[in-house]
Short mmCIF file of C-alpha atoms in Angstrom, two decimals:
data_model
loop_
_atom_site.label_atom_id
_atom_site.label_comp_id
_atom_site.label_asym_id
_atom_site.label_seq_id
_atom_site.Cartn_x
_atom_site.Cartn_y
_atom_site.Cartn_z
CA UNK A 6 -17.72 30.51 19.83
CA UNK A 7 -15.57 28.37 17.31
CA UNK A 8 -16.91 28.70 13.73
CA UNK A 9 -17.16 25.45 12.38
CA UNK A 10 -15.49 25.86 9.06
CA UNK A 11 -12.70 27.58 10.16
CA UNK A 12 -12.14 24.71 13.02
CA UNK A 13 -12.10 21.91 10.89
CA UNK A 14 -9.28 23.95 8.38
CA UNK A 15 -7.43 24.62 11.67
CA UNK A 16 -7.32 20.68 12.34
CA UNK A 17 -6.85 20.58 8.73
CA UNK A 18 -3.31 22.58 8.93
CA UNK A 19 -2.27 20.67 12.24
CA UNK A 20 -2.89 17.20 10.99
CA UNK A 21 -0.69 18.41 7.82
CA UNK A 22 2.23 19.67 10.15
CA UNK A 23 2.37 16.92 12.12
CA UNK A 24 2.98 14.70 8.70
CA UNK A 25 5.23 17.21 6.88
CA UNK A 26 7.48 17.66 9.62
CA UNK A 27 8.19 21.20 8.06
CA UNK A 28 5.41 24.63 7.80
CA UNK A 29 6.15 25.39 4.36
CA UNK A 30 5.63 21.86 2.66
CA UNK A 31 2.44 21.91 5.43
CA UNK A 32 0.96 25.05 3.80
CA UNK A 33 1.81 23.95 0.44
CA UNK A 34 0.01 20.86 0.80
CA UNK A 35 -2.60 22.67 2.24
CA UNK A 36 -2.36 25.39 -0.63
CA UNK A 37 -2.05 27.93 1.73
CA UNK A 38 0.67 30.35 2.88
CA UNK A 39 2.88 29.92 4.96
CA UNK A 40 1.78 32.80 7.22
CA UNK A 41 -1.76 31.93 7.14
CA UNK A 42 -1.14 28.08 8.17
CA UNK A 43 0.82 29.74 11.36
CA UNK A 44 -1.82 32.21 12.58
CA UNK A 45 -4.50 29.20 12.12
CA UNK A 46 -2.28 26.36 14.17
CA UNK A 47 -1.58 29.71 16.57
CA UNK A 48 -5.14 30.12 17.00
CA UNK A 49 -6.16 26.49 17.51
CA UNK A 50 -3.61 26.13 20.25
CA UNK A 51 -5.54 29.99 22.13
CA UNK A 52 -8.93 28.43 21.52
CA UNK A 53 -7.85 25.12 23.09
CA UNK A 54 -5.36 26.73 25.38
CA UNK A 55 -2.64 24.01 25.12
CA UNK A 56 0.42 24.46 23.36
CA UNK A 57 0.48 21.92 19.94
CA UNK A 58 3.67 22.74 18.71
CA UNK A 59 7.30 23.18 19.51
CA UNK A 60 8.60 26.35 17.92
CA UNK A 61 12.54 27.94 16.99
CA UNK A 62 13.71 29.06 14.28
CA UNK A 63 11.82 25.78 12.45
CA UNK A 64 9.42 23.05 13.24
CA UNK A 65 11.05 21.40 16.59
CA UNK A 66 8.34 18.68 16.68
CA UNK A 67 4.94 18.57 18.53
CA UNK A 68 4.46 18.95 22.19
CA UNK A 69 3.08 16.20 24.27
CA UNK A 70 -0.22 18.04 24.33
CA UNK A 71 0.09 17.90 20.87
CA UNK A 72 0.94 14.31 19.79
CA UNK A 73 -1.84 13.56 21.84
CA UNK A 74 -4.48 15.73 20.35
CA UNK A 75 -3.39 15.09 16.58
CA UNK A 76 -4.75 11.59 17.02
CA UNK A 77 -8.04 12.62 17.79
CA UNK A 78 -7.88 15.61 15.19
CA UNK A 79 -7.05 12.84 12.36
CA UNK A 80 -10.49 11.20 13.82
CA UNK A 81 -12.66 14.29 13.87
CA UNK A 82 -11.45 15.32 10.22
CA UNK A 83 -12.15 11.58 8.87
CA UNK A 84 -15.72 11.64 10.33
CA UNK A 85 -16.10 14.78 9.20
CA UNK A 86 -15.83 13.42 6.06
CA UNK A 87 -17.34 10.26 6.26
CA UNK A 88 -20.46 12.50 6.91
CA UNK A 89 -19.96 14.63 3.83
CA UNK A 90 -19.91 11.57 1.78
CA UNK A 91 -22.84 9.93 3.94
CA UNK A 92 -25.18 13.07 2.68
CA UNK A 93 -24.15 13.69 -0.72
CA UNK A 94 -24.76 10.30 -1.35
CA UNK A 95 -28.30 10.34 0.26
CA UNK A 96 -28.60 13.32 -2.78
CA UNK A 97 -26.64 12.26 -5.68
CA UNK A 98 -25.53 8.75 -5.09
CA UNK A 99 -21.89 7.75 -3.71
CA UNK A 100 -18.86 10.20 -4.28
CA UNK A 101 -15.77 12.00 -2.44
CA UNK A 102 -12.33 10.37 -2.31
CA UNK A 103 -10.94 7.15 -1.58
CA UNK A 104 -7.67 6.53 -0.30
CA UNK A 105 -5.79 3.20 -1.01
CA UNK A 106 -2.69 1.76 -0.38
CA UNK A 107 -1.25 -0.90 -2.29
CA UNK A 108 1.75 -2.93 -1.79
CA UNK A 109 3.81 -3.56 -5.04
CA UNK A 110 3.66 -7.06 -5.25
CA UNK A 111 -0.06 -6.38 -5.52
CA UNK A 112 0.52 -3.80 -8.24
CA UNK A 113 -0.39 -5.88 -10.81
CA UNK A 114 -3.94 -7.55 -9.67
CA UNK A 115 -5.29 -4.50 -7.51
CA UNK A 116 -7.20 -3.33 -10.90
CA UNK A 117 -9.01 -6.68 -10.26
CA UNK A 118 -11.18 -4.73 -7.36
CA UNK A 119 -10.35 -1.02 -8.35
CA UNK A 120 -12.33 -1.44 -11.59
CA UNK A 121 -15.36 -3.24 -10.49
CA UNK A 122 -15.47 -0.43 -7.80
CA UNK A 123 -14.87 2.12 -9.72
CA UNK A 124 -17.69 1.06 -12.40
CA UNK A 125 -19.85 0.32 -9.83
CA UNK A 126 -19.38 3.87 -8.34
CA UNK A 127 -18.24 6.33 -10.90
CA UNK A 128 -18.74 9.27 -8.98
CA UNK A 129 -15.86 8.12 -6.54
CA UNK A 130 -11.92 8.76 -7.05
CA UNK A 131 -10.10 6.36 -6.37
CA UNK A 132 -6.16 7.86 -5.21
CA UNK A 133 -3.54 5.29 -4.90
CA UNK A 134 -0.70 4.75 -3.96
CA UNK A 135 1.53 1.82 -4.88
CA UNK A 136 5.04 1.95 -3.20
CA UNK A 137 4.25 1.57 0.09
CA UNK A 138 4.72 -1.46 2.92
CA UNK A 139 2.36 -3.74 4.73
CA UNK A 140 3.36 -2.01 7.81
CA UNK A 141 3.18 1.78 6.40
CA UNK A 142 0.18 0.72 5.23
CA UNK A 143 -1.69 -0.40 8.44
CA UNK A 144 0.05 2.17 10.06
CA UNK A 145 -1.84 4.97 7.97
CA UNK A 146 -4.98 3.32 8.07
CA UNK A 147 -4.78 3.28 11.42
CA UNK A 148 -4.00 7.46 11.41
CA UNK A 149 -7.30 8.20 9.22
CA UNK A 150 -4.58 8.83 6.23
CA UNK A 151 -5.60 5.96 4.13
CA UNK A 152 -9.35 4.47 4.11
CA UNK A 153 -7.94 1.48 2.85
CA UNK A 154 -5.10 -1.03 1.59
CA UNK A 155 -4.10 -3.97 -0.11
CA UNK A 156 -1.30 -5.87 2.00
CA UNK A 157 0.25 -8.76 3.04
CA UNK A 158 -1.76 -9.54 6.41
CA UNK A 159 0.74 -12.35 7.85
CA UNK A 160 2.91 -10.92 10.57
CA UNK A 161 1.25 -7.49 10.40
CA UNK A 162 -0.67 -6.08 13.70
CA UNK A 163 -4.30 -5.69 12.70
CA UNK A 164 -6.04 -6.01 15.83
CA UNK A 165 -8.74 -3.66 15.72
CA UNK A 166 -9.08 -3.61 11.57
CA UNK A 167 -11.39 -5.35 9.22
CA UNK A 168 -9.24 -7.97 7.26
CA UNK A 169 -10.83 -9.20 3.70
CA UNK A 170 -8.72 -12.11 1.68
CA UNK A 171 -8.73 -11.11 -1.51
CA UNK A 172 -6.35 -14.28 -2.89
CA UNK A 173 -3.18 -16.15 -2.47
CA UNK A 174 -0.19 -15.64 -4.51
CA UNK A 175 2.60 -18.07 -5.43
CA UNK A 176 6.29 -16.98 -6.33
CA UNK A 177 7.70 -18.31 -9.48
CA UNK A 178 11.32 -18.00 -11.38
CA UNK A 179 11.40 -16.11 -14.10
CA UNK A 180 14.83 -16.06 -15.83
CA UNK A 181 16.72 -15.68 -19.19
CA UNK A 182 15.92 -18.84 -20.75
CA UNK A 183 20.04 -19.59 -21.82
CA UNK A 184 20.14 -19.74 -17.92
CA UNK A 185 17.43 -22.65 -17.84
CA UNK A 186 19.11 -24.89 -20.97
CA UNK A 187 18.48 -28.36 -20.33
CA UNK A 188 15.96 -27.74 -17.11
CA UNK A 189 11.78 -28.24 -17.40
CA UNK A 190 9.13 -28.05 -15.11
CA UNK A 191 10.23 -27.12 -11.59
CA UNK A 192 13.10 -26.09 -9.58
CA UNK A 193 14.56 -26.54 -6.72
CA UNK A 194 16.18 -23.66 -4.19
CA UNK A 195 19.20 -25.07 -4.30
CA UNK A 196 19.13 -24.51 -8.10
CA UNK A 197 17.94 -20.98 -7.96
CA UNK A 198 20.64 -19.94 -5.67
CA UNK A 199 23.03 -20.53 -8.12
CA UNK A 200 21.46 -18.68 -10.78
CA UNK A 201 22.89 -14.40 -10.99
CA UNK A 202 19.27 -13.28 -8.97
CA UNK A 203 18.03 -9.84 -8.82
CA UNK A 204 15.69 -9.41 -6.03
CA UNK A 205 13.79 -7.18 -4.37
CA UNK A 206 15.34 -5.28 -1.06
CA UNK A 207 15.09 -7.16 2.07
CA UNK A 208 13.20 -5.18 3.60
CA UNK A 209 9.94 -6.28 1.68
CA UNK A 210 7.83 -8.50 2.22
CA UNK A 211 7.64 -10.55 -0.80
CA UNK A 212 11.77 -10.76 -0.59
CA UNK A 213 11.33 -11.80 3.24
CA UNK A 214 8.98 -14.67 1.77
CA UNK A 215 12.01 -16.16 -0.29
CA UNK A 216 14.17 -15.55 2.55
CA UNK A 217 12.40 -17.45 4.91
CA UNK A 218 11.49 -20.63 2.10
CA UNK A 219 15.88 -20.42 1.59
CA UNK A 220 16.18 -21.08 5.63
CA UNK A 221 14.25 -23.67 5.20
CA UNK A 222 16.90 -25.29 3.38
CA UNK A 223 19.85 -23.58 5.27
CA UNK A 224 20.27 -21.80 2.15
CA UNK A 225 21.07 -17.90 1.70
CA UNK A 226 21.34 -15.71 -1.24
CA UNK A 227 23.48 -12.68 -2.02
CA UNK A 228 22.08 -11.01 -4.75
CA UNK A 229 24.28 -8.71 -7.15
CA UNK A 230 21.19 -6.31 -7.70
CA UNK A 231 17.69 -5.34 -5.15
CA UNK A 232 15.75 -3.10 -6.01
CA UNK A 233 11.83 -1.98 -5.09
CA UNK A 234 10.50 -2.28 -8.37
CA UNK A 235 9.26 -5.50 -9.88
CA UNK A 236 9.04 -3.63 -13.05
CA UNK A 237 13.14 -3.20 -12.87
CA UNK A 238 13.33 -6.74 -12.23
CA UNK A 239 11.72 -7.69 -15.52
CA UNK A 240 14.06 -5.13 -17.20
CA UNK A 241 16.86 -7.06 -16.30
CA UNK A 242 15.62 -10.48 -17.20
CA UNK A 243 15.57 -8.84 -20.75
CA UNK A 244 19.07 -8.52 -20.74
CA UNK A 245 19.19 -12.08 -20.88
CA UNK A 246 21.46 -12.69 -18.08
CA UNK A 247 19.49 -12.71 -14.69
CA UNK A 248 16.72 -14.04 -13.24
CA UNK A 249 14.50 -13.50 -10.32
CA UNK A 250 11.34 -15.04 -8.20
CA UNK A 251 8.29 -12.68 -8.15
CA UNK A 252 4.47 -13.00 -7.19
CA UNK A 253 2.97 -15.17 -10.40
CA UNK A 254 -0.17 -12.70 -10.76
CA UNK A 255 2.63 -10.57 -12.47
CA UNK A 256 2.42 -12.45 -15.31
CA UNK A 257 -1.00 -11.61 -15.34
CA UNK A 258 -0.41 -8.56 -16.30
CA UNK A 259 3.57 -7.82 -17.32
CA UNK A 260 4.38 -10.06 -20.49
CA UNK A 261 7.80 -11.16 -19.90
CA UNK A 262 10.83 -10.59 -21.88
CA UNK A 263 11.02 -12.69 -25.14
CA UNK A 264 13.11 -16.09 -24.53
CA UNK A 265 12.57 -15.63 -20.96
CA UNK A 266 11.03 -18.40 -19.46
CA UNK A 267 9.04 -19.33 -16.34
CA UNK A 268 9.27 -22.33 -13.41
CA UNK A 269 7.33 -23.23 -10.89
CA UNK A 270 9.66 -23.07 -7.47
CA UNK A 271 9.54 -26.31 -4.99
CA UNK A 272 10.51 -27.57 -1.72
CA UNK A 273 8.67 -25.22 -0.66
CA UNK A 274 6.77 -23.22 -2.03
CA UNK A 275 6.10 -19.93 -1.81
CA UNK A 276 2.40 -18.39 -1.34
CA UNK A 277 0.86 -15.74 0.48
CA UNK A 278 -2.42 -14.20 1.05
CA UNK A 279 -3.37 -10.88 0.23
CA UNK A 280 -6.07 -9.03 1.95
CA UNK A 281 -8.09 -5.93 1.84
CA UNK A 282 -7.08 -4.25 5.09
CA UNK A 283 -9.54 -1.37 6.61
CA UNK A 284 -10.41 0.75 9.83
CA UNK A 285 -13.65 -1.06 11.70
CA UNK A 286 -13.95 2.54 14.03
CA UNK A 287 -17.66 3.88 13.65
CA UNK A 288 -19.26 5.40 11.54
CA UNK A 289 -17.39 3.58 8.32
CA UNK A 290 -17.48 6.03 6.00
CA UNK A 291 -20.01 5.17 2.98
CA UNK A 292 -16.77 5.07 0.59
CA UNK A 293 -14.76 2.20 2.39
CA UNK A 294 -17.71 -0.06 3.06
CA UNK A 295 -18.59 0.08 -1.05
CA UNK A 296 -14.98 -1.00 -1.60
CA UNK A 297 -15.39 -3.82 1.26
CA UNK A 298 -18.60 -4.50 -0.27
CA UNK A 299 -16.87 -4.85 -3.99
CA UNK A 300 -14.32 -6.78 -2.40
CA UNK A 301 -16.66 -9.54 -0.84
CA UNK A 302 -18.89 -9.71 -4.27
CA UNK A 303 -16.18 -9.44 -6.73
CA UNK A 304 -14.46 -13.35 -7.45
CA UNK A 305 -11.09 -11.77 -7.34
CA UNK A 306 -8.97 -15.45 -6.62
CA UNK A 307 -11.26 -16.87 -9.34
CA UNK A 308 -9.83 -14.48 -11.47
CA UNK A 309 -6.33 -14.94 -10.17
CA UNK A 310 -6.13 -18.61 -10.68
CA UNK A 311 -7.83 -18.08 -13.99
CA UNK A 312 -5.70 -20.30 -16.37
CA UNK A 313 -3.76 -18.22 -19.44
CA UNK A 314 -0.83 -19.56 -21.41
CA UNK A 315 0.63 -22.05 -19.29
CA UNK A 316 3.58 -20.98 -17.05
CA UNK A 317 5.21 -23.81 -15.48
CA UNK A 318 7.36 -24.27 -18.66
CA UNK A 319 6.62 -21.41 -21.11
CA UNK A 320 8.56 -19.64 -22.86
CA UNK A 321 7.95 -15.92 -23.56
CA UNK A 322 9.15 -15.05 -27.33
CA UNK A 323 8.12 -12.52 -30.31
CA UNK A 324 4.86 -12.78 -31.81
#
């Protein structure tokens, strides 16, 4: 007969394989040997009598058996935990580990429900991660390796998951304000093609967004710089010469570069919602329906649309 413990750390070392790709980054995120994660995965495969994984002189890959069977060992080990947390918190009140994803553009405003939750349940860590896609996102929620994630749920497959809108964000220009001499108020695309843009890579949502608002117009842009980081976008607005389009709740939370200045964009717009994405497969565990239950309770697009220091024409300079 299988002892328990030693089952679930056998699942434990084949769920890790199959997302390191490699044994020894497996066993060293397992904080194991290299050796010892072997013989267990070696075991697992004699007690279940199905080969898992494809061996030579490296990791090959999983078997068919085994691609199969990781799926429902990524279930088994997430209920197992869901019913950790389920009785400690019948004993102590709510604790164990949450998991969240967060897509950049939502960097900025995720402390909006972290904090809340976190206060609320103090006993909980919280372990982010902030550099991720909608897609990667939804993708490891649906693997049992996130519990839950902040995305951008238009044009992402969530058939199956809880969706929660959290609040809509608007784009705005933000730009070196010897680049905006003589202009007020709004502008155009036309305009903001012509400025020098740094944007982020294509391949994220937020810059598909402005993409899609340019087509509108049967404009394109070329940018000189992308990058992934919205932070390295408001770098080089301090150099005075570029300018970009980011989410507005940035401002929120990034004071931009003195003498930079920021313009509402127009014709159209750009807004987009963003949602608190999570697995609906029971048992929930205790941790992700406290966050869902912060996220319902907590006026998070009050606090969005909040008004500071005017935007639409400000400008940003020493104090």
């Amino acid at each position: 007969m299988v002892e328990y413990g030693m089952l679930f750390r056998q699942l434990e070392y084949f769920v890790a394989l199959a997302r390191e790709r490699h044994f020894a980054r497996a066993a060293a995120a397992c904080y194991v040997s290299q050796p010892a994660l072997s013989e267990a995965i070696r075991k697992l495969e004699r007690e279940l009598k199905v080969p898992l994984v494809q061996r030579g002189r490296s990791f090959e890959g999983l078997t068919p058996e085994g691609e199969r069977l990781v799926l429902w060992a990524r279930r088994i080990l997430a209920d197992h935990n869901a019913l950790q947390q389920e009785v400690v918190a019948l004993q102590t009140g709510l604790s164990g580990e949450l998991r969240l994803g967060v897509i950049p553009a939502a960097a900025g405003t995720v402390a909006l429900l972290t904090d809340p939750f976190c206060a609320e349940h103090p006993l909980v860590k919280v372990r982010m991660e902030t550099s991720l896609t909608s897609a990667d996102i939804v993708e490891r929620i649906r693997r049992c390796e996130l519990d839950a994630g902040v995305v951008y749920p238009d044009g992402q497959d969530t058939a199956g998951l809880s969706v929660t809108p959290l609040y809509f964000d608007q784009h705005v220009l933000l730009a070196g304000g010897d680049l905006l001499t003589g202009r007020s108020g709004r502008i155009g695309w036309p305009d903001v093609v012509e400025l020098p843009l740094c944007l982020l890579h294509q391949g994220m949502r937020g810059r598909q967004l402005i993409d899609d608002a340019l087509a509108t117009k049967h404009l394109r842009v070329n940018p000189q710089l992308e990058t992934d980081s919205v932070a390295a976008l408001f770098a080089h607005v301090a150099a005075g010469r570029w300018a970009t389009v980011i989410p507005s709740t940035w401002l929120r939370t990034m004071r931009p570069p003195a003498g930079a200045r920021v313009l509402q964009v127009e014709d159209p717009s750009v807004t987009a919602m963003i949602a608190l994405v999570t697995g609906v497969a029971e048992p929930v565990s205790m941790v992700t329906r406290a966050l869902c239950e912060t996220a319902r309770t907590t006026r998070i697009e009050a606090a969005v649309q909040r008004p500071r220091e005017s935007t639409e024409t400000a400008t940003f300079g020493t104090e």
